mmCIF file of N, CA and C in Angstrom:
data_model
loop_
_atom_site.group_PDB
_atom_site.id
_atom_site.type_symbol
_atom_site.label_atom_id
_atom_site.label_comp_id
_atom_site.label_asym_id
_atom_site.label_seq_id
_atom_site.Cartn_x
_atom_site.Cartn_y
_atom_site.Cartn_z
ATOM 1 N N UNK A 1 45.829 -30.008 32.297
ATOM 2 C CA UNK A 1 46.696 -29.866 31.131
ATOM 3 C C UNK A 1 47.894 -29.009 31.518
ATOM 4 N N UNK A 2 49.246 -29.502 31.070
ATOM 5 C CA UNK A 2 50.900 -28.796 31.602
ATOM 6 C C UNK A 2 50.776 -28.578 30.241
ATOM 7 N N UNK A 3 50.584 -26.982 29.407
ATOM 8 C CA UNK A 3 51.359 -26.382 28.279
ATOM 9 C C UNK A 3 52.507 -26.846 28.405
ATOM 10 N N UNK A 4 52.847 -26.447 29.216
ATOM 11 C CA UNK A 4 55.041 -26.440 29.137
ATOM 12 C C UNK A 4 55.304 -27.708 28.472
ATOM 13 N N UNK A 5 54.478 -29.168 29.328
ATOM 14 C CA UNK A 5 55.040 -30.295 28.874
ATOM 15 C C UNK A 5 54.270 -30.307 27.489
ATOM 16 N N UNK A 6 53.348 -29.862 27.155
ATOM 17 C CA UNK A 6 52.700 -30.199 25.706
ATOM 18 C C UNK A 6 54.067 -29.381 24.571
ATOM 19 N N UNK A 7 54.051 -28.603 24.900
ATOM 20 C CA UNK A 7 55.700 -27.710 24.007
ATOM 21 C C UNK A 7 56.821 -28.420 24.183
ATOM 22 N N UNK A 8 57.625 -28.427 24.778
ATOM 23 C CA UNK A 8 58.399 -29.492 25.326
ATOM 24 C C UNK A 8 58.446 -30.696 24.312
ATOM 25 N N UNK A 9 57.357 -31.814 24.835
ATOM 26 C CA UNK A 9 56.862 -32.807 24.049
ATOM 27 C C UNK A 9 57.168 -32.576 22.260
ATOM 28 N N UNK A 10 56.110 -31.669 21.982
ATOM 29 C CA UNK A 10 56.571 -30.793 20.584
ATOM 30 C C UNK A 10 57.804 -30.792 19.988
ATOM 31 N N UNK A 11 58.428 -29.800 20.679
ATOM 32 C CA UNK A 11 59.938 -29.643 20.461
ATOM 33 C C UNK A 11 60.905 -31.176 20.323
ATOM 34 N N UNK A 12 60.384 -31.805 21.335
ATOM 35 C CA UNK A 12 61.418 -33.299 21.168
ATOM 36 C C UNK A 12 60.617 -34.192 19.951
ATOM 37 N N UNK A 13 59.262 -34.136 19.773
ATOM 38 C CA UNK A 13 59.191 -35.155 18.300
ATOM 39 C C UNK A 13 59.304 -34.271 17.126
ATOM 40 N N UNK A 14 59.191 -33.204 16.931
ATOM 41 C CA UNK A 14 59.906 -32.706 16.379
ATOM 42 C C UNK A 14 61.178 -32.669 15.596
ATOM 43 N N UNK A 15 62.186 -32.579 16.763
ATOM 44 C CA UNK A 15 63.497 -33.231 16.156
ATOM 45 C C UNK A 15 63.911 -34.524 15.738
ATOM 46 N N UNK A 16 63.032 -35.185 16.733
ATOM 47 C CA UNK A 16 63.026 -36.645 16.293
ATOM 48 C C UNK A 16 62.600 -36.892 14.895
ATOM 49 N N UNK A 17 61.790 -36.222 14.752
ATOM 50 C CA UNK A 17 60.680 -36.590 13.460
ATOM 51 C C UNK A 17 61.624 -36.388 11.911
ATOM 52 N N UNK A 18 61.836 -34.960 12.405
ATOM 53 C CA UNK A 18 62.918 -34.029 12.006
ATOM 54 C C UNK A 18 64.511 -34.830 11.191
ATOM 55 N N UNK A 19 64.727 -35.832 12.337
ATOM 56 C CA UNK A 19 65.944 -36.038 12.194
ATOM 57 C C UNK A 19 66.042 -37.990 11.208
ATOM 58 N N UNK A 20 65.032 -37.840 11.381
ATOM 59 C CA UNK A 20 64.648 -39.390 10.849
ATOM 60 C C UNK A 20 63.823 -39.193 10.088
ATOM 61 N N UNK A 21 62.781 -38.299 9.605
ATOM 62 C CA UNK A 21 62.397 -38.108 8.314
ATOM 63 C C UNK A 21 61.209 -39.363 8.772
ATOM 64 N N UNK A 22 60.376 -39.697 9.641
ATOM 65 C CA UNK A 22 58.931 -40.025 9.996
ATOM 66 C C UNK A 22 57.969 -39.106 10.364
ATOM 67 N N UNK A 23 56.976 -39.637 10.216
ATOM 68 C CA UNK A 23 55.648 -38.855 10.460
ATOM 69 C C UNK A 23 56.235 -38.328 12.213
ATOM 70 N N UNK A 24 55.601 -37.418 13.079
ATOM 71 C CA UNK A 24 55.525 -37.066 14.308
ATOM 72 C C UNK A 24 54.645 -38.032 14.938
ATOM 73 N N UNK A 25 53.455 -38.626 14.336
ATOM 74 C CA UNK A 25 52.805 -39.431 15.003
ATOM 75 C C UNK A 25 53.314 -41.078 15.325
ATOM 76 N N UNK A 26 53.969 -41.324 15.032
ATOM 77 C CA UNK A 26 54.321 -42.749 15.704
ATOM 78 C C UNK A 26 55.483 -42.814 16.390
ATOM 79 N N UNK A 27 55.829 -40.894 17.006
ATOM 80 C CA UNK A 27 56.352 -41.328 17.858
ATOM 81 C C UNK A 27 55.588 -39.848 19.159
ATOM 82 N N UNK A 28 54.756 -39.050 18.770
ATOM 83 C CA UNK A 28 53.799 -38.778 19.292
ATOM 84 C C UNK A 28 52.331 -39.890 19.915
ATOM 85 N N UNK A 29 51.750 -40.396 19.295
ATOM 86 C CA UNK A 29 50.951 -41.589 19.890
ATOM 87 C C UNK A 29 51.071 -42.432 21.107
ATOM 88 N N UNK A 30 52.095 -42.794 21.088
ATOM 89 C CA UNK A 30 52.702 -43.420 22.389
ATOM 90 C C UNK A 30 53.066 -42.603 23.636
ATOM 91 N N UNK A 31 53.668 -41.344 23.023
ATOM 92 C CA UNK A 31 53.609 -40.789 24.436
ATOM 93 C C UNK A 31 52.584 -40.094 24.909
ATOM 94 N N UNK A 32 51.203 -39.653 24.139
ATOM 95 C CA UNK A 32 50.273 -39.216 24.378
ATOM 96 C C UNK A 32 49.508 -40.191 25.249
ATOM 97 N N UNK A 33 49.659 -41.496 24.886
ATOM 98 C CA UNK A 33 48.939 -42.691 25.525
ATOM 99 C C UNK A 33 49.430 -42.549 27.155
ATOM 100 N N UNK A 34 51.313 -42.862 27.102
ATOM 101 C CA UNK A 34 51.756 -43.319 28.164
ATOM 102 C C UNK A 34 51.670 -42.341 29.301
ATOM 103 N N UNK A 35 52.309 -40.966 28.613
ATOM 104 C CA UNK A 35 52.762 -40.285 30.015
ATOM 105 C C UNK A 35 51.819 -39.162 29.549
ATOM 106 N N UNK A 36 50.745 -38.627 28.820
ATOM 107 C CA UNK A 36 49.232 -37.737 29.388
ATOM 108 C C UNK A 36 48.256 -38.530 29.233
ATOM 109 N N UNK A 37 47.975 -39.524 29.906
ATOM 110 C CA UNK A 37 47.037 -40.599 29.937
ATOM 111 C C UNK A 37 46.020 -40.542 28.711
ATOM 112 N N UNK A 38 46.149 -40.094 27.339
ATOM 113 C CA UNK A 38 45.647 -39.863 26.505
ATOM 114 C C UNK A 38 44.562 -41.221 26.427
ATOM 115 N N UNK A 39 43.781 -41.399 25.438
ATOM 116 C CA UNK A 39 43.053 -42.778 24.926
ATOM 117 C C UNK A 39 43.672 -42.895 23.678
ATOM 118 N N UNK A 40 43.486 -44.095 23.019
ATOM 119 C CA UNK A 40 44.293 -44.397 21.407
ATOM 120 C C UNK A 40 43.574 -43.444 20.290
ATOM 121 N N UNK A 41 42.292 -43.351 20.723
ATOM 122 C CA UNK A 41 41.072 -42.195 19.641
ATOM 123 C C UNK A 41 42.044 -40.922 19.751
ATOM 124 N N UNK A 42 42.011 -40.376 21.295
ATOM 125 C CA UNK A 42 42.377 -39.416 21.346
ATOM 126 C C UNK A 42 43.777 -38.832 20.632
ATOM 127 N N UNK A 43 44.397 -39.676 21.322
ATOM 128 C CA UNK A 43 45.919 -39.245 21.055
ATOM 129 C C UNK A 43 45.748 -39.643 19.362
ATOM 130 N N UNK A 44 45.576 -40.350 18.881
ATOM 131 C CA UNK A 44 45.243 -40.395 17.232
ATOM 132 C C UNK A 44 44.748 -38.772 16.333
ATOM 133 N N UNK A 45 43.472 -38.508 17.116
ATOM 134 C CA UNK A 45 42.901 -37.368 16.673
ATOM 135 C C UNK A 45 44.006 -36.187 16.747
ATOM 136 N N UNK A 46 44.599 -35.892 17.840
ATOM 137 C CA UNK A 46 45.484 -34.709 18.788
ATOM 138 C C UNK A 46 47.002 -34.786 17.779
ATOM 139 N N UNK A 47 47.007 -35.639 17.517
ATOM 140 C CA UNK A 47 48.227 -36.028 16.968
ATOM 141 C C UNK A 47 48.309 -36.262 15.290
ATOM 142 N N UNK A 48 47.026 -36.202 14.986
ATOM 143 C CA UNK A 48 46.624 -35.502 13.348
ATOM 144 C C UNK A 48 46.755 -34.299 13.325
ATOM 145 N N UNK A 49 45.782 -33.724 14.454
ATOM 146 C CA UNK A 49 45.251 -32.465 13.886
ATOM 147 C C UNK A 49 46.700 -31.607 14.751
ATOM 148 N N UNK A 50 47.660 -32.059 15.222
ATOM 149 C CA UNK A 50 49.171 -31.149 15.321
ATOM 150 C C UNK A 50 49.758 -31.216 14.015
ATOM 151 N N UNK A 51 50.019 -32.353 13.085
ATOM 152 C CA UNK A 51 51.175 -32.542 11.761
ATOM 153 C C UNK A 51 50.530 -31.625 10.802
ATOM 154 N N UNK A 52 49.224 -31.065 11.244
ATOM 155 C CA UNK A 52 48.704 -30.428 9.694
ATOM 156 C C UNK A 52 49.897 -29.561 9.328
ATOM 157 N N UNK A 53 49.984 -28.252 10.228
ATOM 158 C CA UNK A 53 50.864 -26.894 9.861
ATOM 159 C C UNK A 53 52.160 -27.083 9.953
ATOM 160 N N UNK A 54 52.910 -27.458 10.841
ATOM 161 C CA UNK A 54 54.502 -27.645 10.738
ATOM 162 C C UNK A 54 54.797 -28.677 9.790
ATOM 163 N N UNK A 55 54.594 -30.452 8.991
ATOM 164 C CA UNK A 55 54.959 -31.049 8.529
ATOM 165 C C UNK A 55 55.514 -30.252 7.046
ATOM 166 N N UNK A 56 54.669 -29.426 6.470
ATOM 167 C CA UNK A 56 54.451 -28.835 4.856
ATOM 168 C C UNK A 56 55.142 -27.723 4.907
ATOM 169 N N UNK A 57 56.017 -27.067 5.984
ATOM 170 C CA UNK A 57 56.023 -26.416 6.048
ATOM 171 C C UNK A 57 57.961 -26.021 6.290
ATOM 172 N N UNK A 58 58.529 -26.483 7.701
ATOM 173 C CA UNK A 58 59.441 -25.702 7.733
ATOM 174 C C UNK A 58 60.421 -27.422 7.722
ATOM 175 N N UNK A 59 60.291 -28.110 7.937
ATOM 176 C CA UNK A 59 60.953 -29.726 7.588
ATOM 177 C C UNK A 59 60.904 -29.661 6.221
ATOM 178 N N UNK A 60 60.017 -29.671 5.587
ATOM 179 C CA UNK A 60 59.907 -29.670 4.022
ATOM 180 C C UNK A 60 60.937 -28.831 3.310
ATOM 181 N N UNK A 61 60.464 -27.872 3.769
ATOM 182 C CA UNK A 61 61.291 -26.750 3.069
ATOM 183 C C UNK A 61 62.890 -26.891 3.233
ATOM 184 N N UNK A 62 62.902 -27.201 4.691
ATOM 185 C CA UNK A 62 64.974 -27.451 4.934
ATOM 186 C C UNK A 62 64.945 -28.632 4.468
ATOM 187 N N UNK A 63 64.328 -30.081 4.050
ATOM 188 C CA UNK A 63 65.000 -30.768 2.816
ATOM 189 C C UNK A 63 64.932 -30.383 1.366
ATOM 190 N N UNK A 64 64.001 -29.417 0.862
ATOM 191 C CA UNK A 64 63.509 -29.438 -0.255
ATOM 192 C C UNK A 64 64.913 -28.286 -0.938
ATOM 193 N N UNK A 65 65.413 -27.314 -0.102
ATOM 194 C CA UNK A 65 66.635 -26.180 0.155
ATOM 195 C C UNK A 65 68.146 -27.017 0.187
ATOM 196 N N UNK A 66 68.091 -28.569 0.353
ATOM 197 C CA UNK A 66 69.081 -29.228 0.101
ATOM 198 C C UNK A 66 68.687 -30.230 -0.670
ATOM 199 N N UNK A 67 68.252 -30.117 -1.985
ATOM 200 C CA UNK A 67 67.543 -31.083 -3.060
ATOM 201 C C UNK A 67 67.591 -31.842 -2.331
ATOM 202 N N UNK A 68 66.789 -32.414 -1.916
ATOM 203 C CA UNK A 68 66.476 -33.196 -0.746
ATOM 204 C C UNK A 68 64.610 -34.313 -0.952
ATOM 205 N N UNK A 69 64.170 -33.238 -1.892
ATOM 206 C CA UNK A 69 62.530 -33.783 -2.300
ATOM 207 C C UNK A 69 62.123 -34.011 -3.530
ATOM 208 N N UNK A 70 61.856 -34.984 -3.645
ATOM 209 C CA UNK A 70 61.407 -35.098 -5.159
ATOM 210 C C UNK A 70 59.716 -34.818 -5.262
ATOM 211 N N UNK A 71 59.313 -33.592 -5.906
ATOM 212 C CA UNK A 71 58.601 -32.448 -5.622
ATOM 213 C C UNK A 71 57.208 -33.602 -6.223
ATOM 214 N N UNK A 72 57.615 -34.556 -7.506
ATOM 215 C CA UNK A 72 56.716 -34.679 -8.028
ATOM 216 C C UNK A 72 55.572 -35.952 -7.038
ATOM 217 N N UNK A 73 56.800 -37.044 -6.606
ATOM 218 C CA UNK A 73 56.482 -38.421 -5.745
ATOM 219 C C UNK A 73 55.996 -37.536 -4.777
ATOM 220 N N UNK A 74 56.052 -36.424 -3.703
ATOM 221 C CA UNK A 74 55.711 -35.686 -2.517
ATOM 222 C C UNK A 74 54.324 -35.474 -2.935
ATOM 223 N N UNK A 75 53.911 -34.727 -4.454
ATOM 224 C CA UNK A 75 52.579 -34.425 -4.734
ATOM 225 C C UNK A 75 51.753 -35.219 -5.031
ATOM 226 N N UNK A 76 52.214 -36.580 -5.593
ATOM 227 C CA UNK A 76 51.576 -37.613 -5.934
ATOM 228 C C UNK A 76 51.265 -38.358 -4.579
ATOM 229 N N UNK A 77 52.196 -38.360 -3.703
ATOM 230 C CA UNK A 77 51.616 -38.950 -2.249
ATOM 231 C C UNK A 77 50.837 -38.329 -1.831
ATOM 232 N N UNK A 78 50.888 -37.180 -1.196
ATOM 233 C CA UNK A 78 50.042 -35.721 -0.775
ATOM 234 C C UNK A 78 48.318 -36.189 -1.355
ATOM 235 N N UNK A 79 48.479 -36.336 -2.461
ATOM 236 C CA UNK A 79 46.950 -37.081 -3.039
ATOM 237 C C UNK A 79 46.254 -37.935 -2.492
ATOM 238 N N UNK A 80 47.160 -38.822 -2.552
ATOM 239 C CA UNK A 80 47.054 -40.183 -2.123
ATOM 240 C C UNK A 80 46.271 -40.492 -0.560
ATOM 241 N N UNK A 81 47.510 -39.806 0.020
ATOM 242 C CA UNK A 81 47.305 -39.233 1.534
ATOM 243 C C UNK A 81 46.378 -38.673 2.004
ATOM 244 N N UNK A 82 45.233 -37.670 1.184
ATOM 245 C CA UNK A 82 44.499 -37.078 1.389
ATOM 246 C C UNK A 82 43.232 -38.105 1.749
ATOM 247 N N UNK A 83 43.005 -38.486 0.495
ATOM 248 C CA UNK A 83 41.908 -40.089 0.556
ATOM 249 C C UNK A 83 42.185 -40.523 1.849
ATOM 250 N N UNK A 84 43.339 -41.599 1.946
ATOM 251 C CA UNK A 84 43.451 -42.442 2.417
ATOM 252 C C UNK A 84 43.415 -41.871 4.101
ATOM 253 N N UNK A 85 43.948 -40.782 4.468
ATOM 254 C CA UNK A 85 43.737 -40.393 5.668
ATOM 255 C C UNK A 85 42.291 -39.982 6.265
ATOM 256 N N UNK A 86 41.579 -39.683 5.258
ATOM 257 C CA UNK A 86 40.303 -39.588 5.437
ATOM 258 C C UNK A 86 39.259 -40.965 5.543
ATOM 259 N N UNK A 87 39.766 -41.989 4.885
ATOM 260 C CA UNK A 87 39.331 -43.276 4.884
ATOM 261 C C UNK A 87 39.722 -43.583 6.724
ATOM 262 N N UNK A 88 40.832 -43.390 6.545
ATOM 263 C CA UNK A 88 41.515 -44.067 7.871
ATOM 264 C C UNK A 88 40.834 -43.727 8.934
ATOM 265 N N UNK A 89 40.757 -42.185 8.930
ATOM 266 C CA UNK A 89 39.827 -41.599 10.022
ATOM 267 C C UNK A 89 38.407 -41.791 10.350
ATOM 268 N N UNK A 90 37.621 -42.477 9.248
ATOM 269 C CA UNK A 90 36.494 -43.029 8.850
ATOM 270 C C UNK A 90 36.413 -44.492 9.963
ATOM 271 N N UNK A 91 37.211 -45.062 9.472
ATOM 272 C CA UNK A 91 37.957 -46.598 10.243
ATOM 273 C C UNK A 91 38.045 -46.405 11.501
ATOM 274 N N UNK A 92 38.905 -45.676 11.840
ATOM 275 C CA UNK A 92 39.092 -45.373 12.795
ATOM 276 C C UNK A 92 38.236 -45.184 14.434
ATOM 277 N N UNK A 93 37.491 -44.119 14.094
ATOM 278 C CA UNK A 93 36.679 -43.621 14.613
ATOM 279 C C UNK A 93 35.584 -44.914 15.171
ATOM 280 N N UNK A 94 35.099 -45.790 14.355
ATOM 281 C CA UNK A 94 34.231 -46.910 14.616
ATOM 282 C C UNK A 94 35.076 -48.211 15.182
ATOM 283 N N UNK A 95 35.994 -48.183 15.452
ATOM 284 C CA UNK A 95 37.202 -49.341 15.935
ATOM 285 C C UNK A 95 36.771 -49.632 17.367
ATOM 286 N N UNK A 96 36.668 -50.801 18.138
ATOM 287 C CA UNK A 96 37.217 -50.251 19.049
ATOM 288 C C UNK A 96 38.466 -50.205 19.901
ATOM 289 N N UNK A 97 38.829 -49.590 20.539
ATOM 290 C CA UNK A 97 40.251 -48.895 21.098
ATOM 291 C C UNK A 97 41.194 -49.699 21.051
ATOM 292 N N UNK A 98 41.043 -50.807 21.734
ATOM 293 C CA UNK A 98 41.753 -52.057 21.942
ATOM 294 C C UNK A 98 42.230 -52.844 20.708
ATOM 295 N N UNK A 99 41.180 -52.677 19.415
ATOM 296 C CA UNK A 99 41.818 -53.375 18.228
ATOM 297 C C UNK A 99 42.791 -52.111 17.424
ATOM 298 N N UNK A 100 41.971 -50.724 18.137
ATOM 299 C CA UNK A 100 43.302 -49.886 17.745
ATOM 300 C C UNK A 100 44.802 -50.086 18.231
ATOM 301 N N UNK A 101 44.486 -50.110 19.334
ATOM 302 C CA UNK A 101 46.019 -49.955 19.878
ATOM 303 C C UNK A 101 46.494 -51.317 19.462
ATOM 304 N N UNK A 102 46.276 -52.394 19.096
ATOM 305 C CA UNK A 102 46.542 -53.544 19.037
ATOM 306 C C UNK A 102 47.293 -53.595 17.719
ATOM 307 N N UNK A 103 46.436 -53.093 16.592
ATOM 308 C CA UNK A 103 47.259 -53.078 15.443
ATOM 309 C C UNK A 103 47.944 -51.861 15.256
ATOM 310 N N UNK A 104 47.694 -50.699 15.823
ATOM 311 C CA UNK A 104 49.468 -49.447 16.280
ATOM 312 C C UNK A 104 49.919 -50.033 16.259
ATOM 313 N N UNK A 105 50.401 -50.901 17.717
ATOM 314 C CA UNK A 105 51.302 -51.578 18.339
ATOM 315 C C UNK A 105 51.899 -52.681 17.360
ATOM 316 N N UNK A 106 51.265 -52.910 16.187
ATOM 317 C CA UNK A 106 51.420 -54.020 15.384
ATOM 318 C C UNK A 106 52.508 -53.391 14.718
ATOM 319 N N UNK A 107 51.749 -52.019 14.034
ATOM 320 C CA UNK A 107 52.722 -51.783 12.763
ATOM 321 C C UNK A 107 53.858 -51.098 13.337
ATOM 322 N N UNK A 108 53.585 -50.514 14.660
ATOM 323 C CA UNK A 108 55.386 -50.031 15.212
ATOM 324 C C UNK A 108 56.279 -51.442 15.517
ATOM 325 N N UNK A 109 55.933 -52.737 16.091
ATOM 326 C CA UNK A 109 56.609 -53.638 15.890
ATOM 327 C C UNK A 109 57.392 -54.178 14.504
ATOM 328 N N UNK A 110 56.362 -53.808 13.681
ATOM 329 C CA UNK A 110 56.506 -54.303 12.333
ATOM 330 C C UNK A 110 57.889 -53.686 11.454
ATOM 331 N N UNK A 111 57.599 -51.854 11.921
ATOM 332 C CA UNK A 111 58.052 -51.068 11.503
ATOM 333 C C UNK A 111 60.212 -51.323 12.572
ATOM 334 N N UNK A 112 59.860 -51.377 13.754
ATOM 335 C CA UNK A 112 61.155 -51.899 14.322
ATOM 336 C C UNK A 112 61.979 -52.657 14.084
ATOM 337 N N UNK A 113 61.544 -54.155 13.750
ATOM 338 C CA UNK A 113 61.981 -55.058 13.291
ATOM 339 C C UNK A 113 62.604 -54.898 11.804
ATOM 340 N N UNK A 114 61.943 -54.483 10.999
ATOM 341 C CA UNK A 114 62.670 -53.959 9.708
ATOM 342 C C UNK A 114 63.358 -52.938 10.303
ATOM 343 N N UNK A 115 63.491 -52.217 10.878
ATOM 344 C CA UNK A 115 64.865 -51.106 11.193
ATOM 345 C C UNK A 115 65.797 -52.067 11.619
ATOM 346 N N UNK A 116 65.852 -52.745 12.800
ATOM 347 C CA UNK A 116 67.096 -53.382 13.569
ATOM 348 C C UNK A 116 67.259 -54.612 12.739
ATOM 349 N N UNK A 117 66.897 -55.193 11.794
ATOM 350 C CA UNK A 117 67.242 -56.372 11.302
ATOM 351 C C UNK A 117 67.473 -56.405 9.683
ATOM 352 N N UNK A 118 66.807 -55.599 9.681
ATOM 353 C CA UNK A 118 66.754 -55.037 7.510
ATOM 354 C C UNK A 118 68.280 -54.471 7.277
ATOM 355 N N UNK A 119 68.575 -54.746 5.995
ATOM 356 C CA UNK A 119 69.494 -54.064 5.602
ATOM 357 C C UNK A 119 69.318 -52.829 4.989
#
């Protein structure tokens, strides 16, 4: 294990995340896979249990400081999110790897294609 590159790493999805207003994980996942030979479980798990403390916290707050959040849709997701991430992780966990990474790979395609072609 390279700390430096695990901080590093940090720091760049971070801003990324930061700057585009996505989760850290779909663009954490992939590089956990590619370049620290992570597994799809793994880097899934590693890459939950990082968004807990920084997401709620200092991103939130610098949009929420430029009316930026609508406090009530954030709490009503936050709910939502709670379940459903716990479902997911449920799912998850019993998959195996290959139909994980298969449908990742699905919904970041999915998710691309509506960026470069959507209005």
């Amino acid at each position: 294990m390279k700390p430096i590159a695990f901080v590093v790493t940090g720091v760049l999805v971070g801003i990324l995340s930061g700057m585009v207003g996505v989760g850290g994980g779909i663009i954490l996942v992939p590089i956990l896979i590619f370049f620290f030979g992570f597994s799809q479980h793994m880097a899934q798990g590693t890459s939950t249990a990082m968004l807990l403390p920084p997401i709620g916290i200092l991103a939130a707050w610098t949009y929420y400081k430029n009316d930026m959040v609508d406090v009530r849709a954030a709490a009503l997701l936050c709910a939502g999110f709670v379940v459903g991430g716990l479902v997911g992780a449920k799912i998850a966990i019993v998959l195996p790897k290959e139909v994980l990474r298969r449908g990742f790979g699905g919904i970041l395609l999915g998710i691309s294609l509506k960026l470069i072609l959507g209005k």
